[in-house]
Amino acid sequence: MRVFWLNANFGACEIASTGLDTILQSSLPAEKKLTVIMANFAIRRYKNRDYDIVRLLFAQGMIEHLPVTCIYILKLLRVHFVLMVSFISLLMASRSYLLSFMCMTAILAAGWQLLKAEFNHYVEQCYSEDLMDIEKSYMVNSRSCFWVAESNGRVIGIVGAQGAEESDDVMVLRRLSVAKDQRFKGVAKSLCTTVIDFARQQGCKNVTLETSMIQHGAHKLYESMDFQKSNVRVFPTWFARLTNFSVFTYTYNIETH
């Protein structure tokens, strides 16, 4: 097991290699506020060679929420009503249960494709915005940065930070994503901590982020780190308005920590 610390410049440096599961943090100077990560990964700043894998990790992290979103929609009472009315109408028109069930299957399949297209559209939209030129979006301005978590030469996690346009006191955490096979190892928490430390260094008072209502694992992570839910809004698309699909805003108050 390797142990890494993050310095003020947010570069990961190896300080020890040990087979133990714990380390005494008291041996580190308190004034340096070092963050010790008990895992075999390091967090470093984004480099241009990371471009493709960063975009891939983001896309994978988004698309994996497709099944959960589908289940959420199918549980809505208004959807139950529409499906029931559709089935009864088909049955009355065709007088065939088999044909009615086949038509309903086709309707559900079409709905799945529409939902998938909505997710793909969002990913493509992000690809054309800040993820089009990550270097320019995050690495040029001193109030923004992008990091990757790397393990054995493989990028397994990503996160970005940008100063809020409306306030110099707010840092926005963006594009957090961790490879599916590398979760529950502290990667996401370490990436969030890196953003918080960066915001503190920039003199910000708060770190904010947005996440969808169906990302329950993300909610648990943020709340375990003392992020507070500060706003709920419906995502501004026709699909979201139709299904009341909401986005949660979480805020971390740096001054109280």
PDB file of N, CA and C in Angstrom, residues 30-71:
ATOM      1  N   ALA A  30       1.592  19.782  11.836  1.00  0.00           N
ATOM      2  CA  ALA A  30       0.190  20.197  11.755  1.00  0.00           C
ATOM      3  C   ALA A  30       0.014  21.445  10.911  1.00  0.00           C
ATOM      4  N   GLU A  31       1.004  22.348  10.952  1.00  0.00           N
ATOM      5  CA  GLU A  31       0.847  23.613  10.257  1.00  0.00           C
ATOM      6  C   GLU A  31       0.841  23.447   8.744  1.00  0.00           C
ATOM      7  N   LYS A  32       1.327  22.308   8.262  1.00  0.00           N
ATOM      8  CA  LYS A  32       1.344  22.105   6.820  1.00  0.00           C
ATOM      9  C   LYS A  32       0.014  21.577   6.297  1.00  0.00           C
ATOM     10  N   LYS A  33      -0.824  21.106   7.234  1.00  0.00           N
ATOM     11  CA  LYS A  33      -2.159  20.644   6.871  1.00  0.00           C
ATOM     12  C   LYS A  33      -2.102  19.630   5.732  1.00  0.00           C
ATOM     13  N   LEU A  34      -1.293  18.637   5.863  1.00  0.00           N
ATOM     14  CA  LEU A  34      -1.150  17.636   4.826  1.00  0.00           C
ATOM     15  C   LEU A  34      -2.348  16.701   4.833  1.00  0.00           C
ATOM     16  N   THR A  35      -2.773  16.312   3.650  1.00  0.00           N
ATOM     17  CA  THR A  35      -3.856  15.359   3.512  1.00  0.00           C
ATOM     18  C   THR A  35      -3.258  14.004   3.178  1.00  0.00           C
ATOM     19  N   VAL A  36      -3.450  13.025   4.043  1.00  0.00           N
ATOM     20  CA  VAL A  36      -2.898  11.707   3.827  1.00  0.00           C
ATOM     21  C   VAL A  36      -3.951  10.808   3.203  1.00  0.00           C
ATOM     22  N   ILE A  37      -3.600  10.143   2.145  1.00  0.00           N
ATOM     23  CA  ILE A  37      -4.530   9.294   1.434  1.00  0.00           C
ATOM     24  C   ILE A  37      -4.061   7.849   1.535  1.00  0.00           C
ATOM     25  N   MET A  38      -4.820   7.017   2.251  1.00  0.00           N
ATOM     26  CA  MET A  38      -4.454   5.626   2.412  1.00  0.00           C
ATOM     27  C   MET A  38      -4.991   4.825   1.228  1.00  0.00           C
ATOM     28  N   ALA A  39      -4.339   4.922   0.100  1.00  0.00           N
ATOM     29  CA  ALA A  39      -4.769   4.195  -1.082  1.00  0.00           C
ATOM     30  C   ALA A  39      -3.641   4.201  -2.097  1.00  0.00           C
ATOM     31  N   ASN A  40      -3.734   3.308  -3.064  1.00  0.00           N
ATOM     32  CA  ASN A  40      -2.677   3.236  -4.060  1.00  0.00           C
ATOM     33  C   ASN A  40      -3.022   4.091  -5.271  1.00  0.00           C
ATOM     34  N   PHE A  41      -3.347   5.352  -5.033  1.00  0.00           N
ATOM     35  CA  PHE A  41      -3.568   6.295  -6.118  1.00  0.00           C
ATOM     36  C   PHE A  41      -2.998   7.647  -5.737  1.00  0.00           C
ATOM     37  N   ALA A  42      -2.742   8.449  -6.743  1.00  0.00           N
ATOM     38  CA  ALA A  42      -2.225   9.800  -6.525  1.00  0.00           C
ATOM     39  C   ALA A  42      -3.084  10.791  -7.295  1.00  0.00           C
ATOM     40  N   ILE A  43      -3.209  11.988  -6.761  1.00  0.00           N
ATOM     41  CA  ILE A  43      -3.960  13.042  -7.428  1.00  0.00           C
ATOM     42  C   ILE A  43      -2.975  14.059  -7.978  1.00  0.00           C
ATOM     43  N   ARG A  44      -3.105  14.360  -9.242  1.00  0.00           N
ATOM     44  CA  ARG A  44      -2.212  15.318  -9.891  1.00  0.00           C
ATOM     45  C   ARG A  44      -3.017  16.226 -10.810  1.00  0.00           C
ATOM     46  N   ARG A  45      -2.357  17.294 -11.255  1.00  0.00           N
ATOM     47  CA  ARG A  45      -3.002  18.217 -12.177  1.00  0.00           C
ATOM     48  C   ARG A  45      -3.176  17.572 -13.555  1.00  0.00           C
ATOM     49  N   TYR A  46      -4.194  18.024 -14.244  1.00  0.00           N
ATOM     50  CA  TYR A  46      -4.496  17.549 -15.595  1.00  0.00           C
ATOM     51  C   TYR A  46      -3.357  17.875 -16.556  1.00  0.00           C
ATOM     52  N   LYS A  47      -3.091  16.937 -17.462  1.00  0.00           N
ATOM     53  CA  LYS A  47      -2.143  17.143 -18.553  1.00  0.00           C
ATOM     54  C   LYS A  47      -2.854  16.834 -19.866  1.00  0.00           C
ATOM     55  N   ASN A  48      -2.358  17.401 -20.949  1.00  0.00           N
ATOM     56  CA  ASN A  48      -3.031  17.239 -22.238  1.00  0.00           C
ATOM     57  C   ASN A  48      -3.183  15.777 -22.653  1.00  0.00           C
ATOM     58  N   ARG A  49      -2.281  14.924 -22.204  1.00  0.00           N
ATOM     59  CA  ARG A  49      -2.371  13.508 -22.570  1.00  0.00           C
ATOM     60  C   ARG A  49      -3.586  12.823 -21.926  1.00  0.00           C
ATOM     61  N   ASP A  50      -4.198  13.478 -20.944  1.00  0.00           N
ATOM     62  CA  ASP A  50      -5.359  12.908 -20.250  1.00  0.00           C
ATOM     63  C   ASP A  50      -6.675  13.205 -20.965  1.00  0.00           C
ATOM     64  N   TYR A  51      -6.622  13.966 -22.033  1.00  0.00           N
ATOM     65  CA  TYR A  51      -7.829  14.504 -22.669  1.00  0.00           C
ATOM     66  C   TYR A  51      -8.880  13.431 -22.971  1.00  0.00           C
ATOM     67  N   ASP A  52      -8.490  12.401 -23.687  1.00  0.00           N
ATOM     68  CA  ASP A  52      -9.457  11.383 -24.122  1.00  0.00           C
ATOM     69  C   ASP A  52     -10.053  10.615 -22.947  1.00  0.00           C
ATOM     70  N   ILE A  53      -9.230  10.221 -21.993  1.00  0.00           N
ATOM     71  CA  ILE A  53      -9.726   9.433 -20.867  1.00  0.00           C
ATOM     72  C   ILE A  53     -10.611  10.278 -19.953  1.00  0.00           C
ATOM     73  N   VAL A  54     -10.318  11.574 -19.840  1.00  0.00           N
ATOM     74  CA  VAL A  54     -11.163  12.459 -19.034  1.00  0.00           C
ATOM     75  C   VAL A  54     -12.570  12.525 -19.626  1.00  0.00           C
ATOM     76  N   ARG A  55     -12.646  12.730 -20.923  1.00  0.00           N
ATOM     77  CA  ARG A  55     -13.953  12.798 -21.587  1.00  0.00           C
ATOM     78  C   ARG A  55     -14.691  11.461 -21.506  1.00  0.00           C
ATOM     79  N   LEU A  56     -13.934  10.366 -21.624  1.00  0.00           N
ATOM     80  CA  LEU A  56     -14.548   9.040 -21.537  1.00  0.00           C
ATOM     81  C   LEU A  56     -15.102   8.770 -20.138  1.00  0.00           C
ATOM     82  N   LEU A  57     -14.323   9.095 -19.098  1.00  0.00           N
ATOM     83  CA  LEU A  57     -14.784   8.885 -17.723  1.00  0.00           C
ATOM     84  C   LEU A  57     -16.037   9.701 -17.430  1.00  0.00           C
ATOM     85  N   PHE A  58     -16.068  10.925 -17.931  1.00  0.00           N
ATOM     86  CA  PHE A  58     -17.250  11.761 -17.723  1.00  0.00           C
ATOM     87  C   PHE A  58     -18.471  11.140 -18.400  1.00  0.00           C
ATOM     88  N   ALA A  59     -18.309  10.718 -19.657  1.00  0.00           N
ATOM     89  CA  ALA A  59     -19.426  10.130 -20.396  1.00  0.00           C
ATOM     90  C   ALA A  59     -19.920   8.849 -19.728  1.00  0.00           C
ATOM     91  N   GLN A  60     -19.000   7.989 -19.321  1.00  0.00           N
ATOM     92  CA  GLN A  60     -19.384   6.744 -18.656  1.00  0.00           C
ATOM     93  C   GLN A  60     -20.127   7.020 -17.351  1.00  0.00           C
ATOM     94  N   GLY A  61     -19.647   8.011 -16.613  1.00  0.00           N
ATOM     95  CA  GLY A  61     -20.293   8.360 -15.354  1.00  0.00           C
ATOM     96  C   GLY A  61     -21.706   8.861 -15.543  1.00  0.00           C
ATOM     97  N   MET A  62     -21.966   9.526 -16.668  1.00  0.00           N
ATOM     98  CA  MET A  62     -23.311  10.025 -16.946  1.00  0.00           C
ATOM     99  C   MET A  62     -24.231   8.917 -17.452  1.00  0.00           C
ATOM    100  N   ILE A  63     -23.767   8.148 -18.425  1.00  0.00           N
ATOM    101  CA  ILE A  63     -24.610   7.139 -19.063  1.00  0.00           C
ATOM    102  C   ILE A  63     -25.026   6.043 -18.089  1.00  0.00           C
ATOM    103  N   GLU A  64     -24.206   5.775 -17.082  1.00  0.00           N
ATOM    104  CA  GLU A  64     -24.551   4.703 -16.137  1.00  0.00           C
ATOM    105  C   GLU A  64     -25.789   5.034 -15.304  1.00  0.00           C
ATOM    106  N   HIS A  65     -26.192   6.305 -15.300  1.00  0.00           N
ATOM    107  CA  HIS A  65     -27.401   6.698 -14.563  1.00  0.00           C
ATOM    108  C   HIS A  65     -28.669   6.499 -15.387  1.00  0.00           C
ATOM    109  N   LEU A  66     -28.521   6.058 -16.614  1.00  0.00           N
ATOM    110  CA  LEU A  66     -29.669   5.863 -17.499  1.00  0.00           C
ATOM    111  C   LEU A  66     -30.680   4.852 -16.949  1.00  0.00           C
ATOM    112  N   PRO A  67     -30.265   3.651 -16.509  1.00  0.00           N
ATOM    113  CA  PRO A  67     -31.247   2.687 -15.977  1.00  0.00           C
ATOM    114  C   PRO A  67     -31.991   3.201 -14.744  1.00  0.00           C
ATOM    115  N   VAL A  68     -31.268   3.872 -13.832  1.00  0.00           N
ATOM    116  CA  VAL A  68     -31.904   4.396 -12.619  1.00  0.00           C
ATOM    117  C   VAL A  68     -32.931   5.464 -12.974  1.00  0.00           C
ATOM    118  N   THR A  69     -32.597   6.293 -13.952  1.00  0.00           N
ATOM    119  CA  THR A  69     -33.528   7.327 -14.393  1.00  0.00           C
ATOM    120  C   THR A  69     -34.769   6.705 -15.015  1.00  0.00           C
ATOM    121  N   CYS A  70     -34.569   5.646 -15.776  1.00  0.00           N
ATOM    122  CA  CYS A  70     -35.696   4.948 -16.399  1.00  0.00           C
ATOM    123  C   CYS A  70     -36.641   4.391 -15.336  1.00  0.00           C
ATOM    124  N   ILE A  71     -36.084   3.793 -14.296  1.00  0.00           N
ATOM    125  CA  ILE A  71     -36.901   3.250 -13.203  1.00  0.00           C
ATOM    126  C   ILE A  71     -37.667   4.366 -12.500  1.00  0.00           C
TER     127      ILE A  71
END
